[in-house]
Coordinates of C-alpha atoms (C1' of nucleotides) in Angstrom, one line a residue:
Chain E
M1 CA 0.0 0.3 0.0
P2 CA 1.3 3.4 -1.0
R3 CA 2.0 5.4 2.1
I4 CA 0.7 9.4 2.0
E5 CA 3.3 11.7 3.1
P6 CA 2.1 13.3 6.0
R7 CA 3.1 16.9 5.4
L8 CA 1.9 20.6 5.7
L9 CA 1.5 23.6 3.5
K10 CA 4.5 25.9 4.0
G11 CA 3.6 28.9 6.2
F12 CA 0.5 26.6 7.7
R13 CA 0.8 24.5 11.2
D14 CA -1.0 22.2 13.5
Y15 CA -1.6 23.3 17.0
L16 CA -0.7 20.2 19.4
P17 CA -1.8 20.3 22.9
E18 CA 1.0 21.9 24.2
V19 CA 0.5 25.0 22.2
M20 CA -3.3 24.9 22.1
I21 CA -3.3 25.0 25.9
P22 CA -1.8 28.7 26.4
R23 CA -3.4 29.4 23.3
T24 CA -7.0 28.9 24.4
R25 CA -6.2 30.2 27.6
M26 CA -4.9 33.7 26.0
L27 CA -8.2 33.6 23.8
R28 CA -10.3 33.5 26.5
K29 CA -8.7 36.2 28.3
I30 CA -8.7 38.4 25.6
A31 CA -12.5 37.7 24.9
A32 CA -12.8 38.5 28.5
V33 CA -11.2 41.9 28.3
F34 CA -13.2 42.8 25.0
E35 CA -16.8 42.0 27.0
R36 CA -15.6 43.8 30.0
F37 CA -15.5 47.1 27.5
G38 CA -19.0 46.1 26.1
F39 CA -18.0 44.5 22.7
E40 CA -20.5 41.9 21.6
P41 CA -19.1 39.1 19.6
L42 CA -19.7 38.3 15.8
D43 CA -18.6 35.5 13.4
T44 CA -18.4 35.6 9.4
P45 CA -17.6 33.4 6.9
A46 CA -14.0 32.6 5.9
I47 CA -14.6 32.9 2.5
E48 CA -16.4 35.3 0.5
Y49 CA -16.7 36.9 -2.9
A50 CA -13.3 38.2 -3.7
D51 CA -14.7 41.8 -4.6
I52 CA -16.1 42.3 -1.2
L53 CA -12.9 41.0 0.6
M54 CA -10.7 43.0 -1.5
G55 CA -12.5 46.2 -1.4
K56 CA -10.4 48.8 -0.1
L57 CA -7.1 46.9 1.0
G58 CA -4.9 48.4 -1.5
P59 CA -2.7 46.9 -4.5
E60 CA 0.0 45.6 -2.1
A61 CA -2.5 43.4 0.1
E62 CA -4.1 42.3 -3.6
K63 CA -1.2 40.2 -4.1
L64 CA -1.6 38.3 -1.1
F65 CA -4.9 36.9 -1.2
Y66 CA -5.5 33.2 -1.6
R67 CA -8.0 33.6 -4.1
F68 CA -9.5 31.2 -6.5
R69 CA -12.6 29.9 -8.5
D70 CA -15.0 27.9 -6.7
S71 CA -16.7 24.8 -8.2
G72 CA -19.7 27.2 -9.1
D73 CA -17.0 29.3 -11.0
R74 CA -17.5 32.2 -8.5
D75 CA -14.6 34.2 -7.8
V76 CA -13.8 33.8 -4.2
A77 CA -11.0 34.2 -1.6
L78 CA -10.2 33.5 1.7
R79 CA -10.2 36.4 4.2
Y80 CA -7.4 38.7 4.8
E81 CA -8.3 40.2 7.9
L82 CA -12.0 40.7 9.6
T83 CA -12.4 44.0 8.9
V84 CA -13.7 44.0 5.7
S85 CA -16.3 41.7 6.6
L86 CA -17.6 43.6 9.7
A87 CA -18.1 46.8 7.1
R88 CA -20.1 44.4 4.9
V89 CA -22.2 43.0 7.7
V90 CA -22.8 46.7 9.0
A91 CA -24.0 47.8 5.6
Q92 CA -26.2 44.6 5.2
Y93 CA -28.0 44.6 8.4
S94 CA -27.8 48.4 8.9
T95 CA -31.0 48.8 10.2
D96 CA -31.2 45.9 13.1
L97 CA -27.7 47.3 14.6
P98 CA -27.5 49.7 17.3
R99 CA -24.8 52.6 16.4
P100 CA -22.7 52.7 18.0
F101 CA -22.0 49.3 17.1
K102 CA -19.1 47.6 19.2
R103 CA -18.2 44.1 17.9
Y104 CA -15.3 41.9 18.9
Q105 CA -14.2 38.9 16.4
M106 CA -11.6 36.2 16.6
G107 CA -10.9 33.8 14.0
P108 CA -8.1 32.8 11.3
V109 CA -7.4 34.7 8.5
W110 CA -5.0 33.9 5.4
R111 CA -2.1 35.7 3.8
A112 CA -0.2 34.2 1.2
E113 CA 3.1 36.0 1.7
A114 CA 6.7 34.4 2.9
P115 CA 6.1 33.2 6.3
S116 CA 8.7 33.2 9.0
M117 CA 7.7 30.5 11.7
E118 CA 10.2 31.7 14.2
R119 CA 8.8 35.1 14.3
G120 CA 5.0 34.3 14.3
R121 CA 4.5 35.0 11.0
F122 CA 2.3 32.5 9.1
R123 CA -0.3 32.0 6.0
E124 CA -2.9 31.1 8.5
F125 CA -3.2 33.0 11.7
W126 CA -5.8 34.3 13.9
Q127 CA -6.6 38.0 14.6
C128 CA -9.0 39.2 17.2
D129 CA -10.8 42.2 16.4
V130 CA -12.5 44.9 18.4
D131 CA -14.1 47.6 16.3
I132 CA -16.8 50.4 16.9
V133 CA -18.7 51.3 14.1
G134 CA -20.8 54.7 13.8
S135 CA -19.1 57.1 16.3
H136 CA -17.1 60.3 15.3
S137 CA -16.1 60.7 19.1
L138 CA -12.3 60.2 19.5
L139 CA -13.6 58.7 22.8
A140 CA -14.0 55.7 20.6
D141 CA -10.0 55.9 19.5
A142 CA -9.0 56.3 22.9
E143 CA -10.9 53.3 24.4
C144 CA -9.2 51.4 21.4
L145 CA -6.0 52.6 23.2
A146 CA -7.6 51.3 26.4
V147 CA -8.5 48.0 25.0
D148 CA -5.1 47.4 23.9
H149 CA -3.4 48.3 27.4
A150 CA -6.1 46.1 29.1
V151 CA -5.1 43.0 26.8
M152 CA -1.6 43.4 27.5
Q153 CA -2.0 43.6 31.2
A154 CA -4.3 40.3 31.2
V155 CA -1.8 38.5 29.2
G156 CA 1.0 39.4 31.6
V157 CA 2.8 41.9 29.3
K158 CA 4.5 44.6 31.1
T159 CA 6.6 46.1 28.6
H160 CA 4.6 47.2 26.0
L161 CA 4.7 50.4 23.8
I162 CA 1.6 51.8 22.3
R163 CA 2.6 54.0 19.4
F164 CA 0.1 56.3 17.6
N165 CA -0.5 58.8 15.4
N166 CA -2.9 60.0 13.0
R167 CA -3.0 59.9 9.2
K168 CA -4.4 63.5 9.1
L169 CA -1.2 65.0 9.7
F170 CA 0.1 63.3 6.4
R171 CA -2.6 65.2 4.6
G172 CA -1.1 68.3 6.0
L173 CA 2.5 67.1 4.7
Q174 CA 1.0 66.5 1.4
E175 CA -0.8 70.1 1.6
K176 CA 2.5 71.8 2.7
L177 CA 4.8 69.7 -0.2
G178 CA 2.2 70.8 -2.6
I179 CA 1.8 67.0 -3.9
N180 CA -1.4 66.3 -5.7
Q181 CA -1.2 62.8 -7.0
D182 CA -2.1 60.4 -4.1
A183 CA -0.3 57.4 -5.4
L184 CA 3.3 59.4 -4.9
M185 CA 2.0 60.8 -1.5
A186 CA 1.4 56.8 -0.6
A187 CA 4.8 55.7 -1.7
I188 CA 6.1 58.8 0.2
M189 CA 4.1 57.4 3.5
R190 CA 5.4 54.1 2.7
A191 CA 9.0 55.4 2.9
V192 CA 8.5 57.0 6.2
D193 CA 6.9 54.0 7.6
K194 CA 10.2 52.1 7.0
F195 CA 11.9 54.7 9.5
D196 CA 12.3 52.1 12.4
K197 CA 13.7 49.7 10.4
V198 CA 16.0 51.7 7.6
G199 CA 16.9 54.7 10.0
R200 CA 16.8 58.0 8.9
E201 CA 19.2 57.5 6.0
G202 CA 16.9 54.9 4.4
V203 CA 14.4 57.0 4.4
E204 CA 16.2 59.5 2.7
K205 CA 17.5 56.9 0.0
E206 CA 13.9 55.7 -0.6
L207 CA 12.8 59.4 -1.0
A208 CA 15.4 59.8 -3.5
A209 CA 14.5 56.8 -5.6
L210 CA 10.9 58.3 -5.9
E211 CA 9.9 60.8 -8.9
G212 CA 8.4 63.9 -8.3
V213 CA 10.0 64.2 -5.0
D214 CA 12.8 67.0 -5.3
A215 CA 15.3 68.2 -3.1
A216 CA 13.3 70.9 -1.0
A217 CA 10.4 68.3 -0.5
R218 CA 12.8 65.7 0.3
Q219 CA 14.3 68.2 3.2
T220 CA 10.7 68.8 4.3
V221 CA 9.8 65.3 4.8
L222 CA 13.0 64.7 6.8
A223 CA 12.4 68.2 8.8
F224 CA 8.8 66.4 9.6
L225 CA 10.6 63.0 10.3
D226 CA 13.0 64.7 12.9
L227 CA 9.7 66.2 14.7
A228 CA 8.1 62.7 14.8
K229 CA 10.8 61.6 16.7
F230 CA 11.4 64.8 18.9
E231 CA 12.2 63.3 22.6
G232 CA 10.4 65.8 25.0
G233 CA 7.1 63.9 25.8
N234 CA 4.1 63.5 23.7
D235 CA 2.8 66.7 24.3
A236 CA 5.8 68.5 23.3
R237 CA 6.0 66.4 20.2
I238 CA 2.6 67.2 19.0
G239 CA 3.0 71.0 19.8
K240 CA 6.2 70.7 17.6
L241 CA 4.3 68.8 14.8
S242 CA 1.4 71.2 15.0
E243 CA 3.7 74.3 14.9
F244 CA 5.8 72.6 11.8
L245 CA 2.6 72.1 9.5
G246 CA 1.5 75.4 10.0
S247 CA -1.3 76.5 7.9
A248 CA -2.3 73.1 6.5
A249 CA -5.8 72.6 7.7
S250 CA -6.0 68.8 8.0
G251 CA -2.6 68.8 9.7
Q252 CA -3.9 71.2 12.5
L253 CA -6.9 68.8 12.9
G254 CA -5.1 65.8 12.8
C255 CA -2.7 67.3 15.5
S256 CA -5.8 68.3 17.5
E257 CA -7.1 64.6 17.4
L258 CA -3.9 63.5 18.3
R259 CA -4.1 65.6 21.4
E260 CA -7.6 64.8 22.4
V261 CA -7.0 60.9 22.0
L262 CA -3.8 61.1 24.3
V263 CA -5.6 63.1 27.0
E264 CA -8.9 60.3 26.9
A265 CA -6.5 57.6 26.9
R266 CA -4.6 59.2 29.8
R267 CA -8.0 59.5 31.8
M268 CA -9.0 56.0 30.9
G269 CA -6.2 55.2 32.8
V270 CA -3.8 54.0 30.4
P271 CA 0.0 54.9 31.9
E272 CA 2.1 57.4 30.0
K273 CA 4.8 55.1 29.9
H274 CA 3.1 52.7 27.5
L275 CA 1.6 55.6 25.2
L276 CA 4.0 57.2 22.1
V277 CA 2.9 59.9 19.8
D278 CA 4.8 58.5 16.8
A279 CA 4.4 60.5 13.3
T280 CA 6.3 57.6 11.5
I281 CA 3.6 55.2 12.2
V282 CA 1.5 54.6 8.7
R283 CA 0.1 51.3 8.6
G284 CA 0.1 49.4 5.5
L285 CA -3.9 49.4 4.8
D286 CA -5.2 51.7 2.5
Y287 CA -8.4 52.5 4.4
Y288 CA -7.1 54.2 7.4
T289 CA -8.4 58.2 7.8
G290 CA -7.4 59.1 10.9
T291 CA -5.9 57.7 14.2
V292 CA -3.4 54.5 13.9
F293 CA -1.6 53.0 16.2
E294 CA 0.8 49.6 16.7
T295 CA 2.1 47.9 19.9
T296 CA 5.4 46.2 20.1
L297 CA 7.0 44.6 22.9
S298 CA 10.4 46.1 24.5
D299 CA 11.0 42.4 25.6
A300 CA 10.8 41.0 22.0
P301 CA 11.1 43.8 19.7
S302 CA 11.9 41.6 16.6
F303 CA 8.3 40.4 16.3
G304 CA 7.2 43.6 15.0
S305 CA 3.4 44.9 16.2
V306 CA 1.3 42.6 18.1
M307 CA -1.5 44.6 18.0
S308 CA -2.6 47.3 15.8
G309 CA -5.5 49.4 14.4
G310 CA -6.8 52.6 13.1
R311 CA -9.8 54.8 12.0
Y312 CA -11.0 54.1 8.7
D313 CA -14.1 56.4 8.3
G314 CA -14.5 55.6 4.3
L315 CA -14.8 51.7 4.9
V316 CA -18.5 51.0 5.4
G317 CA -19.4 53.3 2.8
L318 CA -18.1 51.2 0.2
F319 CA -20.9 48.7 1.2
A320 CA -23.6 51.0 2.5
G321 CA -23.6 54.0 0.1
K322 CA -23.3 56.1 2.7
D323 CA -19.9 56.6 5.2
E324 CA -20.2 55.6 8.7
P325 CA -17.4 56.4 10.9
A326 CA -15.4 53.4 12.4
V327 CA -12.3 52.7 14.4
G328 CA -10.9 49.3 15.7
I329 CA -7.7 47.2 16.7
S330 CA -6.7 43.8 16.0
V331 CA -4.5 41.6 17.9
G332 CA -2.2 39.1 16.4
I333 CA -2.2 36.2 18.8
D334 CA 0.2 33.9 17.3
R335 CA 2.7 36.8 17.0
L336 CA 1.8 37.7 20.7
L337 CA 2.4 34.1 21.5
A338 CA 5.4 33.9 19.6
A339 CA 6.8 37.0 21.4
L340 CA 5.7 36.0 24.5
E341 CA 7.5 32.7 24.3
S342 CA 10.6 34.1 23.6
A343 CA 10.4 36.5 26.3
S344 CA 9.6 33.4 28.6
L345 CA 6.1 34.9 29.9
L346 CA 4.3 31.9 28.6
M347 CA 2.9 29.3 30.7
K348 CA 3.3 25.9 28.8
S349 CA 1.2 23.3 29.9
K350 CA 0.7 19.8 28.3
A351 CA -2.4 18.4 29.9
S352 CA -6.0 19.8 30.8
A353 CA -6.2 17.2 33.7
S354 CA -5.0 17.9 37.4
V355 CA -5.3 14.5 38.4
L356 CA -4.7 11.3 36.9
V357 CA -6.9 8.4 38.4
T358 CA -4.8 5.0 38.2
V359 CA -6.5 1.5 37.6
F360 CA -5.0 -1.0 39.5
D361 CA -6.5 -4.0 37.9
E362 CA -10.0 -5.2 37.1
T363 CA -11.3 -5.6 40.6
C364 CA -10.6 -2.2 41.4
L365 CA -11.7 -0.3 38.4
E366 CA -14.9 0.2 39.6
Y367 CA -13.5 2.0 42.6
A368 CA -11.3 3.8 40.8
L369 CA -14.2 5.3 38.3
K370 CA -16.1 6.3 41.5
S371 CA -12.9 8.2 42.6
A372 CA -12.8 9.9 39.4
T373 CA -16.6 10.9 39.6
E374 CA -16.0 12.5 43.0
L375 CA -13.3 14.5 41.8
R376 CA -15.1 15.5 38.4
R377 CA -18.0 16.5 40.6
A378 CA -16.0 18.9 42.9
G379 CA -14.6 20.5 39.5
V380 CA -11.5 18.9 39.5
N381 CA -10.2 18.2 35.9
T382 CA -9.5 14.4 36.2
E383 CA -8.6 11.5 33.5
V384 CA -8.8 7.9 34.2
Y385 CA -6.1 5.7 32.9
L386 CA -7.8 3.8 30.3
E387 CA -5.7 0.5 30.0
V388 CA -6.8 -1.4 32.9
G389 CA -4.0 -4.2 32.4
A390 CA -1.3 -1.6 32.5
K391 CA 1.6 -1.6 35.2
L392 CA 1.7 1.1 37.9
K393 CA 5.0 2.3 36.8
K394 CA 3.4 2.8 33.3
Q395 CA 0.8 4.9 34.4
L396 CA 2.6 6.8 36.5
A397 CA 5.2 7.4 33.7
Y398 CA 2.1 8.5 31.6
A399 CA 1.0 11.4 34.5
E400 CA 4.9 12.4 34.3
R401 CA 4.8 12.5 30.6
K402 CA 1.5 14.6 30.7
A403 CA 2.9 16.8 33.6
I404 CA -0.3 15.9 35.3
P405 CA 0.6 17.1 39.0
L406 CA -1.4 14.6 41.0
V407 CA -2.2 10.8 40.6
V408 CA -4.8 8.7 42.6
I409 CA -3.8 5.0 43.5
A410 CA -6.0 2.6 44.9
G411 CA -5.6 -1.0 44.9
P412 CA -7.1 -3.8 47.0
E413 CA -5.4 -2.5 50.2
E414 CA -6.8 1.1 49.9
I415 CA -10.2 0.0 48.9
A416 CA -10.7 -2.4 51.8
A417 CA -9.9 0.4 54.3
G418 CA -12.1 2.8 52.4
E419 CA -9.2 5.0 51.4
T420 CA -7.2 6.1 48.3
Q421 CA -3.4 7.3 48.0
L422 CA -3.1 10.7 46.3
R423 CA 0.6 11.1 45.0
V424 CA 2.0 14.7 44.4
M425 CA 4.0 14.1 41.5
G426 CA 6.3 16.9 41.8
T427 CA 7.6 16.0 45.5
G428 CA 6.8 12.5 45.6
E429 CA 4.8 13.1 48.8
Q430 CA 1.7 10.6 49.0
L431 CA -1.2 11.3 51.1
R432 CA -3.7 8.5 52.5
L433 CA -7.1 9.6 52.2
K434 CA -10.8 8.4 52.7
L435 CA -12.8 8.5 49.4
T436 CA -14.7 11.4 50.6
E437 CA -11.9 13.3 51.5
L438 CA -10.4 13.0 47.9
P439 CA -11.7 16.0 46.1
Q440 CA -11.1 18.5 49.1
A441 CA -7.2 17.2 49.1
A442 CA -7.1 17.4 45.4
M443 CA -8.4 20.9 45.0
S444 CA -6.0 22.1 48.1
R445 CA -3.2 20.6 46.4
F446 CA -4.0 21.7 43.2
V447 CA -1.3 23.7 41.0
E448 CA -3.1 26.3 39.2
P449 CA -1.4 25.9 35.9
D450 CA -1.7 29.5 35.0
P451 CA -2.0 32.0 37.8
N452 CA -2.9 34.9 35.3
T453 CA -6.4 33.2 34.9
A454 CA -6.4 32.8 38.7
A455 CA -9.9 34.3 39.9
G456 CA -11.7 34.2 42.9
R457 CA -9.7 32.0 44.8
T458 CA -6.4 30.0 45.0
W459 CA -4.7 27.5 47.4
D460 CA -1.0 26.7 47.7
W461 CA 0.8 29.3 45.4
A462 CA 4.2 29.8 46.4
F463 CA 4.9 32.6 49.0
K464 CA 7.2 34.8 46.5
P465 CA 6.8 38.3 45.2
E466 CA 6.1 37.4 41.5
M467 CA 3.1 35.2 42.8
I468 CA 1.8 37.7 45.1
E469 CA 2.1 40.3 42.2
R470 CA -0.5 38.0 40.4
V471 CA -3.3 38.6 43.1
P472 CA -5.9 40.5 41.5
E473 CA -6.7 44.2 43.5
V474 CA -9.8 43.0 44.7
G475 CA -10.6 42.3 48.7
G476 CA -11.1 39.5 50.9
L477 CA -9.2 36.8 53.0
F478 CA -5.7 35.2 52.9
L479 CA -3.9 32.7 54.7
L480 CA -0.2 32.1 55.0
R481 CA 1.0 28.6 55.6
D482 CA 4.5 27.1 56.5
E483 CA 5.8 24.1 54.5
T484 CA 3.7 21.7 56.6
R485 CA 0.7 23.8 55.6
V486 CA 0.3 24.7 58.9
V487 CA -1.6 28.5 59.0
K488 CA 0.8 31.0 60.3
F489 CA -1.0 33.8 59.3
A490 CA -4.7 35.0 58.7
G491 CA -5.4 38.6 57.4
W492 CA -8.2 40.2 55.5
A493 CA -8.5 42.9 53.1
K494 CA -10.6 45.6 52.1
Y495 CA -11.9 45.9 48.5
G496 CA -8.9 46.8 46.4
D497 CA -6.1 46.1 48.7
L498 CA -5.7 42.1 48.8
R499 CA -2.5 42.4 46.9
N500 CA -0.6 45.0 49.2
A501 CA -2.1 43.5 52.3
I502 CA -0.4 40.3 51.4
R503 CA 2.7 41.7 50.5
R504 CA 3.0 43.9 53.9
S505 CA 1.5 41.4 56.3
L506 CA 4.9 39.9 57.8
G507 CA 8.2 41.0 58.6
P508 CA 10.9 39.7 57.1
A509 CA 12.0 37.4 60.1
Q510 CA 8.2 35.9 60.0
A511 CA 8.3 35.7 55.9
T512 CA 11.1 33.2 55.9
K513 CA 8.7 30.6 57.6
V514 CA 6.0 31.0 55.4
K515 CA 6.0 29.2 52.4
T516 CA 2.7 29.0 50.4
F517 CA -0.3 31.2 50.4
D518 CA -4.1 30.6 49.7
W519 CA -6.6 33.7 49.0
Y520 CA -10.3 34.0 48.7
E521 CA -12.0 37.2 47.0
I522 CA -14.8 38.4 49.3
R523 CA -16.7 41.4 48.2
E524 CA -18.1 42.6 51.7
D525 CA -15.4 44.1 53.8
E526 CA -17.6 43.3 56.7
L527 CA -17.8 39.5 55.7
S528 CA -14.0 39.4 55.2
E529 CA -13.2 40.9 58.6
A530 CA -15.7 38.6 60.3
L531 CA -14.4 35.7 58.6
C532 CA -11.0 36.6 59.4
E533 CA -11.7 36.9 63.0
F534 CA -13.5 33.7 63.1
V535 CA -10.5 32.0 61.4
V536 CA -7.8 33.5 63.8
A537 CA -9.8 32.4 66.8
R538 CA -10.2 28.9 65.8
L539 CA -6.8 28.3 64.1
K540 CA -4.9 30.7 66.6
P541 CA -2.3 31.1 63.8
E542 CA 1.4 31.8 65.2
F543 CA 2.2 35.3 63.8
N544 CA -1.5 36.8 64.6
A545 CA -0.7 36.7 68.5
Chain Q
rC1 C1' 8.3 35.8 -6.7
rG2 C1' 14.7 37.3 -6.5
rG3 C1' 19.4 36.0 -3.8
rC4 C1' 22.1 32.6 -0.2
rU5 C1' 22.3 28.1 2.7
rA6 C1' 21.1 23.4 4.2
rG7 C1' 18.5 18.0 3.5
rU8 C1' 21.7 11.4 7.0
rA9 C1' 17.2 7.5 12.8
rG10 C1' 11.3 10.5 16.1
rC11 C1' 15.2 14.7 17.5
rU12 C1' 20.5 17.2 17.2
rC13 C1' 23.9 15.9 14.6
rA14 C1' 29.2 12.4 13.0
rG15 C1' 30.6 10.1 8.5
rU16 C1' 38.2 11.1 6.6
rU17 C1' 41.2 12.1 -0.5
rG18 C1' 34.6 8.1 -3.2
rG19 C1' 36.3 1.9 -0.7
rU20 C1' 33.0 -3.7 2.5
rU21 C1' 27.5 -4.6 6.7
rA22 C1' 26.0 3.9 7.7
rG23 C1' 27.3 5.4 13.6
rA24 C1' 26.4 8.6 18.3
rG25 C1' 23.9 11.2 22.0
rC26 C1' 18.8 12.1 23.4
rG27 C1' 13.9 10.1 22.6
rC28 C1' 11.1 5.9 22.5
rC29 C1' 9.6 0.4 23.6
rU30 C1' 10.9 -4.1 26.9
rG31 C1' 12.9 -5.8 31.0
rA32 C1' 15.9 -6.1 36.4
rC33 C1' 11.4 -4.1 40.1
rU34 C1' 5.4 -9.6 40.8
rG35 C1' 1.9 -1.8 44.1
rU36 C1' 5.1 3.4 42.4
rG37 C1' 7.2 8.5 37.3
rA38 C1' 11.6 11.9 36.9
rC39 C1' 18.4 8.3 39.0
rU40 C1' 20.8 3.4 37.6
rC41 C1' 21.8 -1.3 34.6
rA42 C1' 20.7 -4.6 30.5
rG43 C1' 18.5 -5.2 26.0
rG44 C1' 15.3 -3.9 21.6
rA45 C1' 13.2 -1.8 17.6
rG46 C1' 13.9 2.2 14.2
rG47 C1' 17.3 4.5 7.7
rU48 C1' 15.7 3.3 -0.3
rC49 C1' 21.5 9.1 3.3
rG50 C1' 14.7 14.4 0.3
rC51 C1' 13.7 12.6 -4.9
rG52 C1' 15.4 11.4 -10.1
rG53 C1' 19.5 10.9 -13.3
rG54 C1' 24.3 10.7 -14.4
rU55 C1' 30.3 10.1 -13.8
rU56 C1' 32.6 5.7 -11.5
rC57 C1' 34.5 -1.3 -11.1
rG58 C1' 32.4 1.2 -6.5
rA59 C1' 28.4 7.4 -4.4
rG60 C1' 25.9 9.1 1.8
rU61 C1' 30.4 11.7 -0.3
rC62 C1' 31.6 14.2 -7.1
rC63 C1' 28.3 16.3 -11.5
rC64 C1' 23.2 18.0 -13.3
rG65 C1' 18.0 18.3 -12.4
rU66 C1' 14.0 18.5 -9.2
rC67 C1' 11.3 19.2 -4.3
rU68 C1' 11.8 20.5 0.5
rA69 C1' 13.2 23.6 4.6
rG70 C1' 15.3 28.0 6.7
rC71 C1' 17.8 32.9 6.3
rC72 C1' 17.6 37.9 3.5
rG73 C1' 15.0 41.2 0.0
rC74 C1' 9.2 42.9 -0.5
rC75 C1' 4.7 43.1 3.1
rC76 C1' 2.4 42.4 7.1
rA77 C1' -0.5 40.8 12.7

RNA sequence: CGGCUAGUAGCUCAGUUGGUUAGAGCGCCUGACUGUGACUCAGGAGGUCGCGGGUUCGAGUCCCGUCUAGCCGCCCA
């Protein structure tokens, strides 16, 4: 029988569980942030008529489409990004949708370009978009920046830089240069966009190669470039640019928009250190009309932009006949994932299960299945080993291989006593427990695979600054334990103060005796206080005395 | 799509100026261990040397073609 060689198309890949687990976790986190800002989910087909998808992306993008004839000889293409489909949806269901229409969409897109697996460039990759359609307000633009910052925080990034600009500045520049061919201006913008890659000289070279740009014009563009990189703070930079653009009306408008977006983003709580007004930001897509933004990670700059977008007030009009304002931003999660991995910010995990229940032999099978059911009822992800005859050694090796942290072992001996053994793979520690105690013990030994997703409560976190850092800023109760899990200190915190309360609860001498901590979110301060008093009275922790 | 580099075991690679039966480490499987993983020891499986052709008594090694992968260019998330 001839064997079919298993292989993949260049630029495409399989997502094995090891990759898929952190990936789906990240997608969930991102969706949660989007919903927190009031965006609703939307999905659209991967394939559409080519003329729709290629609507206004520009000649550069058109080359990169997967485009073909379907069996009904229709001219179709795989979607290149998600925004065009949104514009189509808004036009098609115009009267059914509220304005502003805020939607998020996560799904694969395809680009037939040169892939670079190492740096997170693929021919099939996912985008996570949020867009606001139907609002001229610059609050919408600023909200995109706020969402950007919130996403970065949610996935654990601390070194992101959100750089933004306004395309109207280029209109102003065009006016100042006296250029009336849009194609030439587009070429100039593309040259400016390359600044970060090729530097000032590189841009100068690019400009020199353009026909219709004389020496004087070149100097003007370079002067603009210098102001774009002016170091002295965002406000000062906008001031300089505004001064430079002088009487060019759209340039002035661009500057005032830039100023307003900056102010509103600050008021939405985006720290100044993550914001950079940078007039060399252009963005390749042709449909942008106002604000444009790009986000890079200082930990992994070579990955390029991990999140970007802008305002595109003309796109919906292409399908609707009348223009509707829109602004949006898109997370490139494959790139983000690759960047996080290279900056070792990614929590890897190979297994969904927290517990593996071993099966000793046929006679013990029923007991094993019952244990698993108990665990699952308590919400613990549990896997039963499915080969009944297999040696314990093999079953443990399986748990090891999948990095499942806990194993339940119950042979005739344990069953006779109504017990089971819970083995902690990391330490080799083994506990004898009544079957009824098993879920509780598993839950309290359970190591959260990804502390970033921790919500509500956790147990047994290592008492270290980087773990305390992960505690959300809510209120509630916390317990500090020594290596034998004896509670050494019980404390509570007012709403918003939990992380700090844990951090300053102990002096350095006492802190050395604490190995792990638990915390529970409680939304009423009075309740936290009462529970804490109760716990202290009951357990009498050493350091509370 | 243009330029550069590379394809030998599941992975990382070695393989002399062309010379008999192509090796190592790691991984995998089995056993020592009849109730315990990551350590140790013993054994085992796994290769048309990317594919096709040529030169030669003889090719993993040299030549041509082809395919695939990687890097750079262009562009982007």
